[in-house]
PDB file of C-alpha atoms in Angstrom:
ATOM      1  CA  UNK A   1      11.374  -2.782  -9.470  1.00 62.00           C
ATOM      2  CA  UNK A   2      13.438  -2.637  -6.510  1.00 62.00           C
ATOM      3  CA  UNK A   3      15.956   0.252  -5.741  1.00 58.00           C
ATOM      4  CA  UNK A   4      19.238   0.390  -4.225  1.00 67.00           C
ATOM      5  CA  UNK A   5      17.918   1.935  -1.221  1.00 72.00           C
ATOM      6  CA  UNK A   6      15.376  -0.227  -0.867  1.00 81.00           C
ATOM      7  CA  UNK A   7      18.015  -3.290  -0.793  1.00 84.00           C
ATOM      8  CA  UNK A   8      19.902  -1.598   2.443  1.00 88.00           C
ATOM      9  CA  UNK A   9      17.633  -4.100   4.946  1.00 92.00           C
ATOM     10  CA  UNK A  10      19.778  -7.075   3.201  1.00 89.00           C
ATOM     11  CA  UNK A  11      22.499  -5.682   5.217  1.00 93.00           C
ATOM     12  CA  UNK A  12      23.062  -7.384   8.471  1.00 92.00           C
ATOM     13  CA  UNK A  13      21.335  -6.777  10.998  1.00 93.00           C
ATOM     14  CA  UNK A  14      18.487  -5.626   8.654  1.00 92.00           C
ATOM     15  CA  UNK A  15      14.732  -6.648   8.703  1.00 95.00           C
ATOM     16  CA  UNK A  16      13.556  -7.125   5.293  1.00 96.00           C
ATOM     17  CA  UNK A  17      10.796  -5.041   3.383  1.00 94.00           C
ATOM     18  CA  UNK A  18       7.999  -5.781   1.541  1.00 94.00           C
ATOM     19  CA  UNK A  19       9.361  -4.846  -1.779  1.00 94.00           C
ATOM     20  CA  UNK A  20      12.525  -7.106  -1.175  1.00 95.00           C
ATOM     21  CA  UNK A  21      10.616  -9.657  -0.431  1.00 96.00           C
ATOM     22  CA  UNK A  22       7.761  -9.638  -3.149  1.00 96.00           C
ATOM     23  CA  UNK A  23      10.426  -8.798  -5.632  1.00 95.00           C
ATOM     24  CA  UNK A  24      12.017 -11.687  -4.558  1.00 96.00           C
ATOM     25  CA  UNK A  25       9.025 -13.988  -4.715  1.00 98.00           C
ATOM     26  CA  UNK A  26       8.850 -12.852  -8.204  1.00 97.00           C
ATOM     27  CA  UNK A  27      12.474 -13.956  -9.477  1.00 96.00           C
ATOM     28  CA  UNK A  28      11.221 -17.356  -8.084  1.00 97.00           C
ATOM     29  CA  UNK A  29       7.995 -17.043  -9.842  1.00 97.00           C
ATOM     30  CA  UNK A  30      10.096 -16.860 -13.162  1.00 96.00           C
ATOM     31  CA  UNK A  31      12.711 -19.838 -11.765  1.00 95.00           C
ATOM     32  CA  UNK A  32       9.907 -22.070 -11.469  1.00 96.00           C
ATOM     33  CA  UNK A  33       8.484 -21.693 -15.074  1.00 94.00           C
ATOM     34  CA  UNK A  34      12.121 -21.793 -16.591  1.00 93.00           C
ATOM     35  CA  UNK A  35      14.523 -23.952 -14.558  1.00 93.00           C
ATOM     36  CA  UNK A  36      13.899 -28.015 -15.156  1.00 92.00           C
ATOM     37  CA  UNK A  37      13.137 -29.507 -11.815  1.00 91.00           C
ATOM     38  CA  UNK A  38      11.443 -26.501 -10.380  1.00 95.00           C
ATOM     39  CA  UNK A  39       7.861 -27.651  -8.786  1.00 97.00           C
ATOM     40  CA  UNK A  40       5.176 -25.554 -10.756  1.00 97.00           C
ATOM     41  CA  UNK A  41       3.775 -23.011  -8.456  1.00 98.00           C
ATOM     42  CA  UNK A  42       1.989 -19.452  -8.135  1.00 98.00           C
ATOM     43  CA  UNK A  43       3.427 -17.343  -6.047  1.00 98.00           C
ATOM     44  CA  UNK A  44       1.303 -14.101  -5.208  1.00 98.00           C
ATOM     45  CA  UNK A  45       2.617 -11.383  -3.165  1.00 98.00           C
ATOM     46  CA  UNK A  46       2.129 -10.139   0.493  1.00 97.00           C
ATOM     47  CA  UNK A  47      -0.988  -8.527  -0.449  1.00 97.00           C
ATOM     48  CA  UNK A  48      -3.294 -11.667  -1.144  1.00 98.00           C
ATOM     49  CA  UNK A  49      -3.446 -12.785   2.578  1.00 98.00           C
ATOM     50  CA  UNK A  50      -4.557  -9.862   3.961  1.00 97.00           C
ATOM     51  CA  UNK A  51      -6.918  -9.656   1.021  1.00 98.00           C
ATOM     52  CA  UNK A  52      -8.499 -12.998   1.802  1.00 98.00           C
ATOM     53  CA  UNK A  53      -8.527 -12.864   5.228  1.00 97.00           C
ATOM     54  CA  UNK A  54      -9.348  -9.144   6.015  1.00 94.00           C
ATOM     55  CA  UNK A  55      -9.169  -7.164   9.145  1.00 83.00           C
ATOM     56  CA  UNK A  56      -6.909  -9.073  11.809  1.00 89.00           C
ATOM     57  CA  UNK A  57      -7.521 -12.272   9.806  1.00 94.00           C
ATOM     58  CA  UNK A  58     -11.247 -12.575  11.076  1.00 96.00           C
ATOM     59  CA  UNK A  59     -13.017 -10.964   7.743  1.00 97.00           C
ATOM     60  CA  UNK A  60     -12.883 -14.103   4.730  1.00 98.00           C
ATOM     61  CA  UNK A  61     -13.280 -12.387   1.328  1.00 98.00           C
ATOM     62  CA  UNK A  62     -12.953 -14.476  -1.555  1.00 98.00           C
ATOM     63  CA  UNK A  63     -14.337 -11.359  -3.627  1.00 97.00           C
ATOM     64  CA  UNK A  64     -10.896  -9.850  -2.912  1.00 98.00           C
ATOM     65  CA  UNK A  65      -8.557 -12.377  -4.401  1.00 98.00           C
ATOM     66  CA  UNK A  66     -11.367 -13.938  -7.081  1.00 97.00           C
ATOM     67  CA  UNK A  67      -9.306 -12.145 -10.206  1.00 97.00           C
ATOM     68  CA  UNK A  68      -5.963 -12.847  -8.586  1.00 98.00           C
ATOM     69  CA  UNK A  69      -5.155 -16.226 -10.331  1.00 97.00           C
ATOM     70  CA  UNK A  70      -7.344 -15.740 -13.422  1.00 96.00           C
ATOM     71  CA  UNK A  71      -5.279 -12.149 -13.324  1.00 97.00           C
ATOM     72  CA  UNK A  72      -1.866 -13.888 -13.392  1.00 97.00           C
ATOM     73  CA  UNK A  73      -3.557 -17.030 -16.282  1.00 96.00           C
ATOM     74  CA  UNK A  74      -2.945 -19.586 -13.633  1.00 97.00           C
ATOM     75  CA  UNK A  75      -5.424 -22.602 -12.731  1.00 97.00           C
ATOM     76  CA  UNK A  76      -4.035 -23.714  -9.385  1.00 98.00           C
ATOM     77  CA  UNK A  77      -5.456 -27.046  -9.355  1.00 98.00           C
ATOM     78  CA  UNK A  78      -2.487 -27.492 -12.138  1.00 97.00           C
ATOM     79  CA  UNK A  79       0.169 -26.666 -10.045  1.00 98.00           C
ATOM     80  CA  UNK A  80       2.260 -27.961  -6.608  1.00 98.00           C
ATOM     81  CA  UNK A  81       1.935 -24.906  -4.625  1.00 98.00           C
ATOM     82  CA  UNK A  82       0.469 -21.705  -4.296  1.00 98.00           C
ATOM     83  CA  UNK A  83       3.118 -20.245  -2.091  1.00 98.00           C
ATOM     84  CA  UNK A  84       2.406 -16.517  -0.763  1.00 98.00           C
ATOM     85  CA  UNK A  85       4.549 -14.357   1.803  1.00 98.00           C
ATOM     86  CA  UNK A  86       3.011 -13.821   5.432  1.00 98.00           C
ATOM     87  CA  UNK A  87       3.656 -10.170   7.096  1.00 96.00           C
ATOM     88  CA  UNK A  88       2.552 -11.403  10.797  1.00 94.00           C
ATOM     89  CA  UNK A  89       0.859  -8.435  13.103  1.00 89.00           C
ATOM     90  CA  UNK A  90       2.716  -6.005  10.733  1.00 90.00           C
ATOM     91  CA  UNK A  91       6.397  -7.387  12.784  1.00 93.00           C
ATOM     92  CA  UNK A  92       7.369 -10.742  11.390  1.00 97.00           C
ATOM     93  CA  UNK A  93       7.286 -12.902   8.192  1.00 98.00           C
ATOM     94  CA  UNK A  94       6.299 -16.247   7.639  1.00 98.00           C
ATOM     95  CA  UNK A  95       5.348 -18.409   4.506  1.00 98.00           C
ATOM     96  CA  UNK A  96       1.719 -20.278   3.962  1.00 98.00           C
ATOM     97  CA  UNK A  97       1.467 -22.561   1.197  1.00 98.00           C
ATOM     98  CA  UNK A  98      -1.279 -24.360  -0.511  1.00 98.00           C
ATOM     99  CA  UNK A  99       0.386 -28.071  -0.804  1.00 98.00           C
ATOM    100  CA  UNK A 100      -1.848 -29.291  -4.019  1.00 98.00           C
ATOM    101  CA  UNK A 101       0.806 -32.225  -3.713  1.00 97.00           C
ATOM    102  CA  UNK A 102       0.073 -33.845  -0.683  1.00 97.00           C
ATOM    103  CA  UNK A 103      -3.676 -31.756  -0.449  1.00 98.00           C
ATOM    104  CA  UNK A 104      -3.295 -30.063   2.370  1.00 98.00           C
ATOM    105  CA  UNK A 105      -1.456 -26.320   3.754  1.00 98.00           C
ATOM    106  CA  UNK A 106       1.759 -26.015   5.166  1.00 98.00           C
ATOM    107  CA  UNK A 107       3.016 -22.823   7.332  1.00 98.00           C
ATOM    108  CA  UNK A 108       6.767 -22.011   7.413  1.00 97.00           C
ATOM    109  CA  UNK A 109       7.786 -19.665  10.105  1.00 97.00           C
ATOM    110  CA  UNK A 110      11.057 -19.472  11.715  1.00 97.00           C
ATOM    111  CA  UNK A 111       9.685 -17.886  15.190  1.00 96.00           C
ATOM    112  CA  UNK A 112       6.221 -19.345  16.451  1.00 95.00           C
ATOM    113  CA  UNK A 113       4.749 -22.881  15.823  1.00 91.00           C
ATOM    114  CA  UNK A 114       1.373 -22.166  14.480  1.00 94.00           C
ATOM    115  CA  UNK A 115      -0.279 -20.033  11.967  1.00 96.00           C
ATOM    116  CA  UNK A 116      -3.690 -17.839  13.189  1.00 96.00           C
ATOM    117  CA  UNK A 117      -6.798 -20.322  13.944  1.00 96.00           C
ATOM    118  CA  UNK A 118      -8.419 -19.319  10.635  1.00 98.00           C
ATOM    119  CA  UNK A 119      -5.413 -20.175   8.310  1.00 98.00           C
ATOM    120  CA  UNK A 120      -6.700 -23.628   7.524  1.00 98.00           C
ATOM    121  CA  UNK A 121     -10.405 -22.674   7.517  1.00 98.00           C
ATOM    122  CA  UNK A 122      -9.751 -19.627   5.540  1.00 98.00           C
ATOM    123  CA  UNK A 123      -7.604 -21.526   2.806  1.00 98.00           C
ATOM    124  CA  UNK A 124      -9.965 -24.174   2.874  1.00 98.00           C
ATOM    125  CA  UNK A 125     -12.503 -21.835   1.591  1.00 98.00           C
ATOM    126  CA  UNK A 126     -10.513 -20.144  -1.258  1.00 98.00           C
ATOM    127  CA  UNK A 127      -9.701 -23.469  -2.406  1.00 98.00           C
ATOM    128  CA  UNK A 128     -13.158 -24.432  -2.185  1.00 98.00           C
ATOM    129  CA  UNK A 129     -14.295 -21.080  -3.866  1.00 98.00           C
ATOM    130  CA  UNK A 130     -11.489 -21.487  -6.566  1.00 98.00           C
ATOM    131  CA  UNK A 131     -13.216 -24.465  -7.680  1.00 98.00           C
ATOM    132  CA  UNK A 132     -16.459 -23.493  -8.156  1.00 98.00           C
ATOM    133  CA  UNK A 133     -15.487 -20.348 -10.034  1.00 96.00           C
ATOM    134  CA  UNK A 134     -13.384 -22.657 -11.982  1.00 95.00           C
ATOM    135  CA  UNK A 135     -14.889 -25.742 -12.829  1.00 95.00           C
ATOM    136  CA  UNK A 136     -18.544 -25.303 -11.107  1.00 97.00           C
ATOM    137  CA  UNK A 137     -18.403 -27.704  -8.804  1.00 97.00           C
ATOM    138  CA  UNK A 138     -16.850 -27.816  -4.865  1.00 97.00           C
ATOM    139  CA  UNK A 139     -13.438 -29.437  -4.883  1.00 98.00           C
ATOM    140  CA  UNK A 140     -14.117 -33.224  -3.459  1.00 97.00           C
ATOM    141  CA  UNK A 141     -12.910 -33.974   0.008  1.00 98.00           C
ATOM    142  CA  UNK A 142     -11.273 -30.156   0.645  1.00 98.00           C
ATOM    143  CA  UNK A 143     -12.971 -30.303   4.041  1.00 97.00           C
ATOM    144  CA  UNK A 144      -9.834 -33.051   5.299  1.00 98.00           C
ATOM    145  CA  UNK A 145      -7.459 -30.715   4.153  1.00 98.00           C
ATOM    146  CA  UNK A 146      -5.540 -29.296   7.799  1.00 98.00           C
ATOM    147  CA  UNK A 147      -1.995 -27.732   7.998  1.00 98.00           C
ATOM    148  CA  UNK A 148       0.346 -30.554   7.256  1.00 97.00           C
ATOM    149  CA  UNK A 149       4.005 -31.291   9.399  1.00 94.00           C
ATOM    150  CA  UNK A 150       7.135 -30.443   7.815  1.00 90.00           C
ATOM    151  CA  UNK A 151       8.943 -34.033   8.602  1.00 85.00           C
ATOM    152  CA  UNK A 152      11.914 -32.488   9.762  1.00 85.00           C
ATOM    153  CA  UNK A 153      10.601 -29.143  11.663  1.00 91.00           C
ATOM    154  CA  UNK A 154      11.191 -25.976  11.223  1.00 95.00           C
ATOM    155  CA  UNK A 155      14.325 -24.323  11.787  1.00 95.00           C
ATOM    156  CA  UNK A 156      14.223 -20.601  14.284  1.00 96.00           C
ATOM    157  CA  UNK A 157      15.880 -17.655  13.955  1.00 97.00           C
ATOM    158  CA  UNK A 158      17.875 -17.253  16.556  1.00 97.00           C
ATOM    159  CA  UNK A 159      17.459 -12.991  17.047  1.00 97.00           C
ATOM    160  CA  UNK A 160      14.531 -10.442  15.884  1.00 95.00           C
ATOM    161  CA  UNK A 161      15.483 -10.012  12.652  1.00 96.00           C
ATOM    162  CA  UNK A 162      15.869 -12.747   9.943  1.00 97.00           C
ATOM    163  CA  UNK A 163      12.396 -13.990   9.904  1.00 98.00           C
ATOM    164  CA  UNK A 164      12.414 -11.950   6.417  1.00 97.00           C
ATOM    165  CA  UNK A 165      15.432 -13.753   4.831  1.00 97.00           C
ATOM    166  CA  UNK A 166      13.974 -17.124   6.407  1.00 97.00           C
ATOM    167  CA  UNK A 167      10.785 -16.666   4.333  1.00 98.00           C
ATOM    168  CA  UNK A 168      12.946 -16.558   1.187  1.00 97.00           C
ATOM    169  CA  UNK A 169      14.840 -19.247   2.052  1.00 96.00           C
ATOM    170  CA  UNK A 170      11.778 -21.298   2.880  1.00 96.00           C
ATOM    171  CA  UNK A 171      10.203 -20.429  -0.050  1.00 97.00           C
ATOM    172  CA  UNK A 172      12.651 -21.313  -2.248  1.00 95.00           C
ATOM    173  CA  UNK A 173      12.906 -24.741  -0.695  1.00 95.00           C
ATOM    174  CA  UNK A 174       9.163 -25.726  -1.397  1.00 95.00           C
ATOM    175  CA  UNK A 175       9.365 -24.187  -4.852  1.00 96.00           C
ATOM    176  CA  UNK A 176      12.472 -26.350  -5.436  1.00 94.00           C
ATOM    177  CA  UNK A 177      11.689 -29.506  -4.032  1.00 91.00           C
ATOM    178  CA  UNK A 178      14.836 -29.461  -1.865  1.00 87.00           C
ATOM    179  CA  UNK A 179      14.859 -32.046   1.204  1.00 80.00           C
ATOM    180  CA  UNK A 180      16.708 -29.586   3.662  1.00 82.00           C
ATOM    181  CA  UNK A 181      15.837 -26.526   5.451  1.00 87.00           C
ATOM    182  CA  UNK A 182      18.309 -23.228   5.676  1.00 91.00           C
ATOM    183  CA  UNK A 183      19.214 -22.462   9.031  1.00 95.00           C
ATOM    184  CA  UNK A 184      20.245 -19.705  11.329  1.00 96.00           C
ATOM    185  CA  UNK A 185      24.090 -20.952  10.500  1.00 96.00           C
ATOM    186  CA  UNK A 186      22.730 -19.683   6.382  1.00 95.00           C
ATOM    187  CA  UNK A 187      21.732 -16.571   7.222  1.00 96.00           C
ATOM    188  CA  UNK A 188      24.770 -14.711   6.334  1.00 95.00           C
ATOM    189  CA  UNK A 189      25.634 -16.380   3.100  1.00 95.00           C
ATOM    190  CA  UNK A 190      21.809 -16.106   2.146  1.00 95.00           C
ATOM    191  CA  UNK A 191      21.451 -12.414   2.589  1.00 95.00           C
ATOM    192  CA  UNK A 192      24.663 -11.952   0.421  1.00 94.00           C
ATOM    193  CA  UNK A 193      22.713 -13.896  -2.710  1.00 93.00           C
ATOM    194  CA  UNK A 194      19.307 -12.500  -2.407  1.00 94.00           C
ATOM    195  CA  UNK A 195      20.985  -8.728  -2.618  1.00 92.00           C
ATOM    196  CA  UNK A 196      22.658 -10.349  -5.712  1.00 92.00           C
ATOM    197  CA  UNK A 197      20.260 -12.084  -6.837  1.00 93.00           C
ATOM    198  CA  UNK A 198      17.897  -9.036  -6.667  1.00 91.00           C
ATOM    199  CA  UNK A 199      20.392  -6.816  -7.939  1.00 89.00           C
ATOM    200  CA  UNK A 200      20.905  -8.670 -11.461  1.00 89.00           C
ATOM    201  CA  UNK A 201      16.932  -9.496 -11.738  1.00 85.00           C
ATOM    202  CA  UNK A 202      18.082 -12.312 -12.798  1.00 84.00           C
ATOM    203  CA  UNK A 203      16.144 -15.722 -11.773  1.00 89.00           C
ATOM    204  CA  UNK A 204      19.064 -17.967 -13.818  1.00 82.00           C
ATOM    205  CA  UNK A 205      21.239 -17.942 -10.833  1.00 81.00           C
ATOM    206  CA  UNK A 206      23.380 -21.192  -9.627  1.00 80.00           C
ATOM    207  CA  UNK A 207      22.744 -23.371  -6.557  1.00 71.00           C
ATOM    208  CA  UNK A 208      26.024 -23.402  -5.627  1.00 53.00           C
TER     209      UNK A 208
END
């Protein structure tokens, strides 16, 4: 659970946590499972990249993550998206995504333009790996899968701060099938509902 003081960096100004954000990730988690419309996805927390890609992101370990999914009683070849939380050289946040949709990975991040070198290769691997602990066989034609363009680009933060509240907002797009982006114009309005949001634990919230 999250606590009060915890929820301060929603203020402005503020550069969000790890528990906010994980927290977070879990209300949508719940949204996606109960709200009609919602894209079926698994969304682990801000541990399972570092886990798979180790020290720096140069160490693969699929031993780290192997339990994750069967851990959580998800298959991800049955879902849209495996959609996890990014902490970027311990400073910045970004979202990766496994796109099961359109086969391929997709990187969200409000500051730079492209993930570390190994983010493709890596996720090719667990996805490879995923399927032979799953179903015994290598997944057919995972070696085409590459980082895929969002049609419309990314939108930046326009200061050192909201990269945390983007990677909500960004992950709650993908996990809702929405056609638009937030912006840096949403930023304001967006920290108010994720600190309410959070606050009622409550993933039955309105899109208005």
């Amino acid at each position: 659970d999250v606590v009060r003081g915890q929820l301060a960096c929603l203020r402005p100004r503020g550069w969000l946590n790890d528990e906010v954000i994980n927290f977070y990730f879990k209300l949508l988690q719940e949204r996606c499972k109960r709200i009609p419309g919602m894209r079926q996805c698994w969304l682990p927390n801000s541990f399972f990249w570092p886990m798979l890609c180790g020290r720096q992101c140069m160490e693969y370990s699929y031993k780290n993550v192997k339990r994750w999914s069967k851990r959580a009683k998800v298959d991800i070849f049955k879902v849209d998206y495996v959609l996890f939380p990014m902490n970027v050289n311990g400073m910045h946040w970004a979202v990766g995504a496994i796109d099961f949709r359109d086969r391929g990975f997709r990187y969200l991040d409000s500051m730079f333009d492209s993930p570390h070198p190994n983010f493709a290769k890596f996720l090719r691997r667990y996805v490879n790996d995923e399927h032979l602990s799953r179903h015994g066989t290598p997944l057919e034609g995972i070696h085409s899968w590459d980082v895929l363009e969002e049609p419309c680009g990314v939108p930046r933060q326009h200061n050192g701060y909201d990269c945390g509240v983007f990677t909500c907002g960004f992950a709650e797009y993908l996990a809702s099938g929405r056609t638009q982006l937030c912006g840096q114009a949403d930023m304001a309005i967006l920290r108010k509902r994720l600190a309410a949001r959070i606050i009622r634990a409550d993933e039955m919230w309105d899109n208005t």
